[in-house]
CSV table of C-alpha atoms in Angstrom, one decimal:
chain,number,residue,atom,x,y,z
A,45,ARG,CA,10.4,-1.8,-1.3
A,46,SER,CA,13.6,-1.2,0.6
A,47,VAL,CA,14.1,2.6,1.1
A,48,VAL,CA,17.6,4.2,-0.6
A,49,LYS,CA,18.8,7.7,0.8
A,50,LEU,CA,19.8,9.6,-2.1
A,51,MET,CA,23.6,10.3,-2.6
A,52,ASP,CA,26.2,12.3,-4.5
A,53,THR,CA,27.7,10.4,-7.4
A,54,LEU,CA,31.2,9.2,-4.8
A,55,GLU,CA,28.6,8.1,-2.7
A,56,ILE,CA,26.7,6.4,-5.2
A,57,THR,CA,29.8,4.8,-7.3
A,58,LYS,CA,30.7,3.4,-4.0
A,59,LYS,CA,27.6,1.8,-3.5
A,60,LEU,CA,27.3,0.1,-7.0
A,61,ILE,CA,30.7,-1.2,-6.3
A,62,THR,CA,29.9,-3.4,-2.8
A,63,ILE,CA,27.4,-5.0,-5.3
A,64,PRO,CA,28.6,-7.7,-7.5
A,65,SER,CA,27.2,-7.9,-11.1
A,66,PHE,CA,29.7,-9.8,-13.1
A,67,VAL,CA,27.9,-13.1,-14.7
A,68,ASP,CA,28.5,-16.8,-14.0
A,69,SER,CA,26.3,-19.3,-12.8
A,70,SER,CA,25.6,-18.1,-9.1
A,71,THR,CA,26.4,-14.5,-9.5
A,72,ASN,CA,24.6,-11.7,-12.3
A,73,GLU,CA,23.4,-8.9,-11.8
A,74,LYS,CA,19.6,-8.6,-10.3
A,75,GLU,CA,21.0,-7.7,-7.0
A,76,VAL,CA,22.6,-4.2,-8.1
A,77,ALA,CA,19.6,-4.0,-10.6
A,78,GLN,CA,16.8,-3.8,-7.2
A,79,TRP,CA,19.4,-1.0,-6.2
A,80,LEU,CA,19.0,1.0,-8.6
A,81,PHE,CA,15.1,0.6,-9.1
A,82,ASP,CA,14.5,1.0,-5.5
A,83,TYR,CA,16.5,4.1,-6.2
A,84,LEU,CA,14.9,5.5,-8.9
A,85,LYS,CA,11.2,5.2,-7.3
A,86,GLN,CA,12.2,8.2,-5.5
A,87,PHE,CA,12.1,10.3,-8.3
A,88,SER,CA,8.0,11.0,-8.4
A,89,TRP,CA,8.2,12.0,-12.0
A,90,LEU,CA,9.8,9.2,-13.4
A,91,THR,CA,7.4,5.9,-14.2
A,92,VAL,CA,10.6,3.0,-13.0
A,93,LYS,CA,9.5,-0.4,-14.5
A,94,LYS,CA,12.0,-3.7,-14.0
A,95,GLN,CA,12.4,-5.4,-18.1
A,96,LYS,CA,12.6,-9.2,-17.1
A,97,VAL,CA,14.8,-10.4,-19.8
A,98,GLN,CA,16.3,-14.0,-18.6
A,99,ASN,CA,17.0,-15.5,-15.3
A,100,GLY,CA,15.5,-13.4,-13.0
A,101,ARG,CA,17.8,-11.0,-15.3
A,102,SER,CA,16.2,-7.5,-15.8
A,103,ASN,CA,16.8,-3.7,-17.4
A,104,ILE,CA,15.5,-0.6,-15.4
A,105,ILE,CA,13.7,1.5,-17.0
A,106,ALA,CA,12.9,4.9,-16.1
A,107,ARG,CA,10.9,7.6,-18.1
A,108,ASP,CA,8.6,10.9,-17.7
A,109,LYS,CA,5.0,10.7,-18.3
A,110,TYR,CA,5.8,12.3,-22.3
A,111,PRO,CA,7.3,10.7,-26.4
A,112,THR,CA,10.7,9.9,-25.6
A,113,ARG,CA,12.7,12.0,-27.7
A,114,VAL,CA,16.1,11.2,-25.7
A,115,LEU,CA,16.9,7.8,-24.3
A,116,VAL,CA,20.0,7.8,-22.0
A,117,CYS,CA,21.7,4.5,-21.3
A,118,ASP,CA,24.1,2.7,-20.3
A,119,HIS,CA,25.3,-1.3,-18.9
A,120,ILE,CA,25.1,-2.7,-14.9
A,121,ASP,CA,27.3,-5.7,-15.7
A,122,THR,CA,30.9,-5.4,-15.1
A,123,VAL,CA,33.2,-8.3,-16.5
A,124,GLN,CA,34.5,-10.9,-14.4
A,125,VAL,CA,37.2,-10.3,-11.5
A,126,VAL,CA,40.7,-11.3,-12.6
A,127,SER,CA,43.5,-12.7,-10.3
A,128,GLY,CA,46.1,-9.7,-9.5
A,129,TRP,CA,44.1,-6.9,-7.5
A,130,LYS,CA,45.8,-5.1,-4.6
A,131,THR,CA,43.0,-4.4,-2.9
A,132,ASP,CA,39.9,-5.4,-2.5
A,133,PRO,CA,37.8,-5.6,-6.0
A,134,PHE,CA,34.6,-4.7,-4.3
A,135,GLN,CA,35.3,-2.8,-1.3
A,136,PRO,CA,35.8,0.6,-2.6
A,137,THR,CA,39.2,2.2,-2.4
A,138,LEU,CA,40.2,6.0,-2.3
A,139,VAL,CA,44.2,6.7,-3.0
A,140,GLY,CA,44.0,10.6,-3.8
A,141,LYS,CA,42.0,10.8,-6.3
A,142,LYS,CA,41.7,7.9,-7.6
A,143,LEU,CA,38.4,5.2,-6.9
A,144,TYR,CA,39.4,1.9,-7.2
A,145,GLY,CA,37.2,-1.2,-7.3
A,146,LEU,CA,35.9,-3.7,-10.3
A,147,GLY,CA,33.4,-1.5,-12.5
A,148,ALA,CA,34.7,2.1,-11.8
A,149,SER,CA,35.3,2.7,-14.8
A,150,ASP,CA,33.2,-0.3,-16.9
A,151,THR,CA,30.6,1.6,-15.8
A,152,LYS,CA,29.5,2.3,-12.7
A,153,GLY,CA,31.3,5.4,-11.7
A,154,ASN,CA,29.1,6.7,-15.0
A,155,VAL,CA,26.0,5.3,-14.2
A,156,ALA,CA,26.1,7.4,-10.5
A,157,SER,CA,26.8,9.8,-12.9
A,158,LEU,CA,23.6,9.6,-14.6
A,159,LEU,CA,21.3,9.3,-11.5
A,160,SER,CA,23.0,12.0,-9.7
A,161,ALA,CA,22.0,13.9,-13.2
A,162,ILE,CA,19.0,13.2,-13.1
A,163,LYS,CA,17.8,14.5,-9.7
A,164,ASN,CA,20.3,17.9,-10.6
A,165,VAL,CA,17.4,18.5,-13.3
A,166,GLY,CA,14.4,17.6,-11.8
A,167,PRO,CA,11.5,17.4,-13.7
A,168,THR,CA,11.9,15.8,-17.6
A,169,GLN,CA,9.9,16.2,-20.5
A,170,GLY,CA,10.2,13.1,-22.9
A,171,LEU,CA,13.8,11.2,-21.3
A,172,MET,CA,13.8,7.7,-20.8
A,173,LEU,CA,16.5,5.7,-18.8
A,174,LEU,CA,17.5,2.3,-19.8
A,175,LEU,CA,20.2,0.8,-17.2
A,176,TYR,CA,20.9,-2.4,-19.1
A,177,ILE,CA,21.8,-6.4,-18.6
A,178,ASP,CA,24.8,-7.9,-20.0
A,179,GLU,CA,26.7,-5.7,-22.3
A,180,GLU,CA,30.0,-7.9,-21.2
A,181,TYR,CA,28.3,-10.6,-22.5
A,182,ASP,CA,26.1,-11.1,-25.1
A,183,PHE,CA,23.8,-7.8,-25.4
A,184,ALA,CA,20.7,-10.1,-24.0
A,185,GLY,CA,20.1,-6.5,-22.7
A,186,ALA,CA,20.6,-4.2,-25.3
A,187,LYS,CA,18.6,-7.1,-27.8
A,188,SER,CA,15.5,-7.6,-25.4
A,189,PHE,CA,15.4,-4.6,-25.4
A,190,VAL,CA,14.8,-3.7,-28.8
A,191,ALA,CA,13.3,-6.5,-29.1
A,192,LYS,CA,10.4,-4.6,-27.5
A,193,TYR,CA,10.6,-0.9,-28.1
A,194,LYS,CA,11.5,-1.8,-31.6
A,195,GLY,CA,8.7,0.7,-34.1
A,196,HIS,CA,7.3,1.9,-30.4
A,197,MET,CA,9.9,4.5,-30.1
A,198,ARG,CA,11.4,7.4,-32.3
A,199,PRO,CA,14.0,9.4,-30.1
A,200,GLU,CA,15.6,11.9,-31.4
A,201,ILE,CA,18.6,11.8,-29.5
A,202,ILE,CA,20.2,8.1,-28.0
A,203,ALA,CA,23.5,9.2,-25.5
A,204,SER,CA,25.4,6.7,-23.8
A,205,ALA,CA,27.3,7.1,-20.8
A,206,ASP,CA,29.5,4.3,-22.2
A,207,GLY,CA,32.5,6.2,-22.4
A,208,GLY,CA,35.6,7.3,-21.3
A,209,SER,CA,37.8,10.3,-20.7
A,210,LEU,CA,35.4,12.6,-21.3
A,211,GLU,CA,35.4,12.1,-25.0
A,212,ILE,CA,32.0,12.1,-27.2
A,213,GLY,CA,32.1,8.9,-29.6
A,214,ASN,CA,30.7,8.8,-33.1
A,215,THR,CA,31.5,5.5,-34.2
A,216,CYS,CA,32.1,1.9,-34.1
A,217,ARG,CA,33.0,-1.1,-35.9
A,218,GLY,CA,30.9,-4.0,-35.6
A,219,LEU,CA,30.9,-7.5,-34.2
A,220,ILE,CA,30.9,-10.3,-36.5
A,221,GLU,CA,32.0,-14.0,-35.3
A,222,THR,CA,31.2,-17.1,-36.7
A,223,ILE,CA,32.2,-21.0,-36.8
A,224,PHE,CA,33.0,-23.1,-39.6
A,225,THR,CA,32.8,-26.8,-39.9
A,226,VAL,CA,35.2,-28.1,-42.9
A,227,LEU,CA,35.6,-30.7,-44.8
A,228,GLY,CA,38.2,-32.1,-47.7
A,229,GLN,CA,39.3,-35.1,-48.4
A,230,ALA,CA,41.9,-37.8,-46.9
A,231,GLY,CA,44.8,-39.1,-48.2
A,232,HIS,CA,48.3,-40.6,-47.4
A,233,SER,CA,51.0,-37.7,-46.3
A,234,SER,CA,53.7,-38.8,-49.4
A,235,ASN,CA,51.6,-37.7,-52.0
A,236,PRO,CA,49.5,-34.7,-50.5
A,237,ALA,CA,47.0,-34.7,-54.2
A,238,ASN,CA,46.0,-37.4,-53.7
A,239,GLY,CA,44.0,-35.4,-51.1
A,240,LYS,CA,42.5,-31.7,-49.8
A,241,ASN,CA,43.7,-31.1,-46.7
A,242,ALA,CA,40.9,-28.9,-44.7
A,243,ILE,CA,43.2,-27.5,-42.2
A,244,LEU,CA,45.9,-26.1,-44.4
A,245,GLY,CA,43.4,-24.8,-47.4
A,246,SER,CA,40.9,-23.1,-44.5
A,247,PHE,CA,44.3,-21.8,-43.3
A,248,GLN,CA,45.2,-20.4,-47.0
A,249,SER,CA,41.6,-19.0,-48.2
A,250,LEU,CA,41.5,-16.9,-44.6
A,251,GLN,CA,44.5,-15.9,-45.0
A,252,LYS,CA,43.1,-14.0,-48.4
A,253,PHE,CA,40.3,-13.5,-47.1
A,254,GLN,CA,42.0,-11.4,-44.4
A,255,LYS,CA,43.7,-9.6,-47.2
A,256,GLU,CA,40.5,-8.3,-48.9
A,257,LEU,CA,39.0,-6.4,-46.0
A,258,SER,CA,38.5,-2.8,-45.7
A,259,LYS,CA,42.1,-1.0,-44.1
A,260,ASP,CA,40.0,-0.7,-40.6
A,261,SER,CA,38.6,-3.7,-39.8
A,262,THR,CA,40.5,-6.2,-37.8
A,263,PHE,CA,40.5,-10.2,-38.3
A,264,ASN,CA,41.0,-12.5,-35.5
A,265,LEU,CA,41.6,-16.3,-35.9
A,266,ALA,CA,40.8,-17.1,-32.4
A,267,TRP,CA,40.7,-20.5,-32.6
A,268,ILE,CA,41.7,-24.0,-35.3
A,269,ASN,CA,41.5,-27.7,-34.7
A,270,GLY,CA,41.3,-30.0,-37.0
A,271,GLY,CA,42.2,-33.4,-37.8
A,272,GLN,CA,41.7,-37.3,-39.4
A,273,SER,CA,37.6,-37.8,-39.1
A,274,LYS,CA,36.5,-40.9,-37.8
A,275,PRO,CA,33.6,-43.0,-38.0
A,276,GLY,CA,31.2,-43.3,-35.1
A,277,THR,CA,33.4,-41.0,-32.4
A,278,PRO,CA,33.7,-37.0,-32.9
A,279,ASP,CA,36.8,-37.3,-31.8
A,280,LEU,CA,39.3,-36.8,-34.5
A,281,GLY,CA,42.9,-38.8,-35.6
A,282,ARG,CA,46.1,-37.0,-35.1
A,283,GLU,CA,48.3,-39.6,-37.4
A,284,GLY,CA,50.7,-37.2,-39.2
A,285,ASN,CA,50.7,-39.8,-42.6
A,286,VAL,CA,47.2,-39.2,-43.2
A,287,ILE,CA,46.3,-35.5,-44.6
A,288,SER,CA,43.6,-34.7,-41.9
A,289,ASP,CA,40.1,-33.9,-44.0
A,290,THR,CA,38.2,-32.2,-41.0
A,291,CYS,CA,38.6,-28.7,-40.2
A,292,GLN,CA,36.6,-26.2,-37.2
A,293,PHE,CA,38.1,-22.9,-36.5
A,294,GLY,CA,36.2,-19.8,-35.1
A,295,ILE,CA,36.3,-16.5,-36.4
A,296,GLU,CA,35.7,-12.4,-35.3
A,297,ILE,CA,35.8,-9.4,-37.4
A,298,ARG,CA,35.7,-6.0,-36.4
A,299,ASN,CA,34.3,-4.3,-39.4
A,300,ALA,CA,34.2,-1.1,-40.5
A,301,ASP,CA,32.7,-1.8,-43.2
A,302,PRO,CA,29.0,-1.1,-42.6
A,303,ASP,CA,28.0,-3.1,-45.7
A,304,LEU,CA,29.5,-6.2,-44.1
A,305,SER,CA,28.1,-8.4,-42.4
A,306,ALA,CA,27.8,-12.2,-40.9
A,307,ARG,CA,25.9,-13.1,-44.4
A,308,THR,CA,28.6,-11.8,-47.1
A,309,VAL,CA,31.1,-13.5,-44.9
A,310,VAL,CA,30.1,-17.0,-45.0
A,311,ALA,CA,29.1,-16.6,-48.6
A,312,LYS,CA,33.1,-14.8,-49.4
A,313,LEU,CA,34.9,-17.7,-46.9
A,314,THR,CA,32.8,-20.4,-48.5
A,315,SER,CA,33.9,-19.6,-51.6
A,316,LEU,CA,37.7,-19.2,-51.4
A,317,LEU,CA,37.0,-22.3,-49.4
A,318,ASN,CA,35.6,-23.9,-52.4
A,319,LYS,CA,38.4,-22.9,-54.7
A,320,LYS,CA,40.1,-25.7,-52.4
A,321,TRP,CA,37.9,-28.1,-53.4
A,322,LEU,CA,37.2,-28.0,-49.4
A,323,LYS,CA,33.4,-28.4,-48.2
A,324,VAL,CA,31.4,-26.6,-45.8
A,325,LYS,CA,29.8,-28.8,-43.5
A,326,ASP,CA,28.2,-26.2,-41.0
A,327,VAL,CA,28.2,-22.3,-40.0
A,328,LYS,CA,27.1,-21.1,-36.8
A,329,ILE,CA,26.8,-17.8,-36.4
A,330,ARG,CA,27.1,-16.1,-32.9
A,331,HIS,CA,27.9,-12.5,-33.3
A,332,ASP,CA,25.9,-10.7,-36.8
A,333,LEU,CA,26.3,-6.9,-35.5
A,334,GLY,CA,26.8,-4.2,-37.9
A,335,ALA,CA,28.8,-0.3,-37.7
A,336,TRP,CA,27.3,2.6,-36.5
A,337,ILE,CA,28.6,6.0,-37.6
A,338,THR,CA,27.3,9.4,-36.3
A,339,ASN,CA,28.3,12.5,-38.9
A,340,LYS,CA,30.2,14.4,-36.6
A,341,LYS,CA,28.4,18.1,-37.4
A,342,ASP,CA,25.0,16.3,-36.0
A,343,LEU,CA,26.5,16.0,-32.9
A,344,LYS,CA,27.9,20.2,-33.2
A,345,ALA,CA,25.5,21.2,-29.9
A,346,ILE,CA,25.7,18.2,-28.4
A,347,ARG,CA,28.9,18.5,-27.9
A,348,LYS,CA,28.7,22.6,-27.0
A,349,VAL,CA,26.8,21.2,-24.5
A,350,LEU,CA,29.6,19.0,-23.4
A,351,GLY,CA,31.8,21.4,-23.3
A,352,ASN,CA,33.5,21.0,-26.6
A,353,PRO,CA,34.7,17.1,-25.8
A,354,LYS,CA,37.5,16.0,-28.5
A,355,PHE,CA,36.2,12.9,-30.0
A,356,THR,CA,37.5,9.4,-29.5
A,357,PRO,CA,39.0,7.9,-32.0
A,358,ALA,CA,37.4,5.2,-34.3
A,359,LYS,CA,40.5,3.0,-34.9
A,360,GLY,CA,41.2,0.6,-32.6
A,361,ARG,CA,37.6,1.3,-30.4
A,362,GLY,CA,35.6,-2.6,-30.5
A,363,TYR,CA,32.2,-3.2,-30.5
A,364,VAL,CA,30.0,-0.6,-28.6
A,365,ASP,CA,26.0,-2.0,-28.3
A,366,LEU,CA,24.7,1.6,-28.4
A,367,GLN,CA,24.9,0.7,-32.7
A,368,MET,CA,21.8,-2.4,-31.8
A,369,PHE,CA,19.5,1.1,-31.1
A,370,TRP,CA,20.9,3.5,-33.9
A,371,GLU,CA,19.8,0.7,-36.3
A,372,ALA,CA,16.5,-0.7,-34.6
A,373,PHE,CA,15.6,3.1,-33.5
A,374,GLY,CA,15.9,5.1,-37.6
A,375,LYS,CA,20.3,5.9,-37.0
A,376,PRO,CA,19.4,8.9,-35.3
A,377,THR,CA,22.1,11.4,-33.4
A,378,CYS,CA,24.0,8.9,-31.6
A,379,PHE,CA,26.8,9.5,-29.4
A,380,THR,CA,28.9,7.9,-26.5
A,381,PHE,CA,30.1,10.0,-23.7
A,382,GLY,CA,31.6,9.0,-20.2
A,383,ALA,CA,34.1,10.0,-17.2
A,384,GLY,CA,35.8,5.8,-17.7
A,385,GLU,CA,39.2,5.9,-17.2
A,386,ASN,CA,40.7,5.1,-20.8
A,387,GLY,CA,43.0,1.9,-20.6
A,388,VAL,CA,41.6,0.3,-17.3
A,389,ALA,CA,38.7,-1.7,-17.9
A,390,HIS,CA,38.4,-5.4,-17.5
A,391,LYS,CA,41.9,-5.0,-15.8
A,392,THR,CA,43.1,-5.5,-12.5
A,393,ASN,CA,43.7,-2.9,-9.5
A,394,GLU,CA,40.7,-0.7,-12.2
A,395,TYR,CA,40.0,3.0,-11.5
A,396,ILE,CA,37.9,6.2,-12.1
A,397,ASN,CA,39.7,9.5,-11.5
A,398,ILE,CA,37.5,11.9,-8.7
A,399,ASP,CA,37.8,14.8,-10.6
A,400,LYS,CA,36.9,13.4,-14.1
A,401,LEU,CA,34.1,11.8,-12.0
A,402,GLU,CA,32.6,15.2,-11.1
A,403,LYS,CA,33.1,17.0,-14.0
A,404,GLY,CA,30.7,13.8,-16.5
A,405,GLU,CA,28.5,14.5,-13.5
A,406,LYS,CA,28.1,18.2,-14.5
A,407,TYR,CA,27.7,17.8,-18.6
A,408,TRP,CA,25.1,14.8,-17.9
A,409,THR,CA,22.9,17.1,-15.9
A,410,ALA,CA,23.6,19.6,-18.9
A,411,PHE,CA,22.8,17.8,-21.5
A,412,ILE,CA,19.7,16.3,-19.4
A,413,ALA,CA,18.9,20.3,-18.9
A,414,LYS,CA,19.2,21.1,-22.6
A,415,PHE,CA,18.1,18.5,-24.4
A,416,GLU,CA,14.8,19.8,-25.9
A,417,GLU,CA,17.1,22.7,-27.4
A,418,VAL,CA,19.8,20.4,-28.7
A,419,ARG,CA,17.4,18.8,-31.3
């Protein structure tokens, strides 16, 4: 095991930025996970383990010797690099009070704040730290953690550092993503009534479905493809004089309704398509993730420890995989809080404000030190 010296929050953030942790065919979170594993090993009161997830990629789990009452977590992957950076995205660059680098805001600065807070507090009673992979992609890290620990722990509080502007988040919308393959009936275009246009009928059904969603949910027709089926080949015809009998489309819903699921989406949309005399040949469900909400009154004591921050507005917020933990572990008090800079994640020239980073460390230290009081 390599020796890693103790660092302050800014130094840790810089170090993490230098270790690429986006995911493609040649890069993943393996190296950054190893560094975090080695760093946490310095704290003798913690037992640090790697939870293997896939392809050599691992979650890092550190816990004290007491039953877990508070689970603190954050993800360690980033999005891939996009063009347009003015600096090297893997070379941390300090300009005034802003530290630039890929993942600075989302969410390596926040991970650094957690590491410093644990160092500041020292031995704990009932704390688990989870640093997990694949949040920006397919949630493999969160899903693996839930699969292993569901039914084996019952935390009273779950806190995620994947937050921004030192605001506290108490809710997120869900994420449902499905792919439909729909069949109609071919016919001559000169007489639309002698066929069933799969593309047009699908589009009309999707419009009606969208109107029936709750007002705070969003609907995205991500892509649509159709044409005339051709025996023996997956290729579709593109003849203007033939009614299209095949349509495939992908939709994504950010649902504000906790009762909405992929199953209910499929049932409702199938019914609408059937009314257009279309047949659903196949449905693939990529994501079926529900909404999460913790009552604001349950966060009163926690907010006080964190300096009484504002609540992150629920409207416009995407899916947060903290929802998986909330649902799996009995819907305890959950919240997000972090120093990330709103509006810069997933963009070129990502940065974190140093003043906010330092405040993040201060508040996470206060929270971890006081969690026994926040029951």
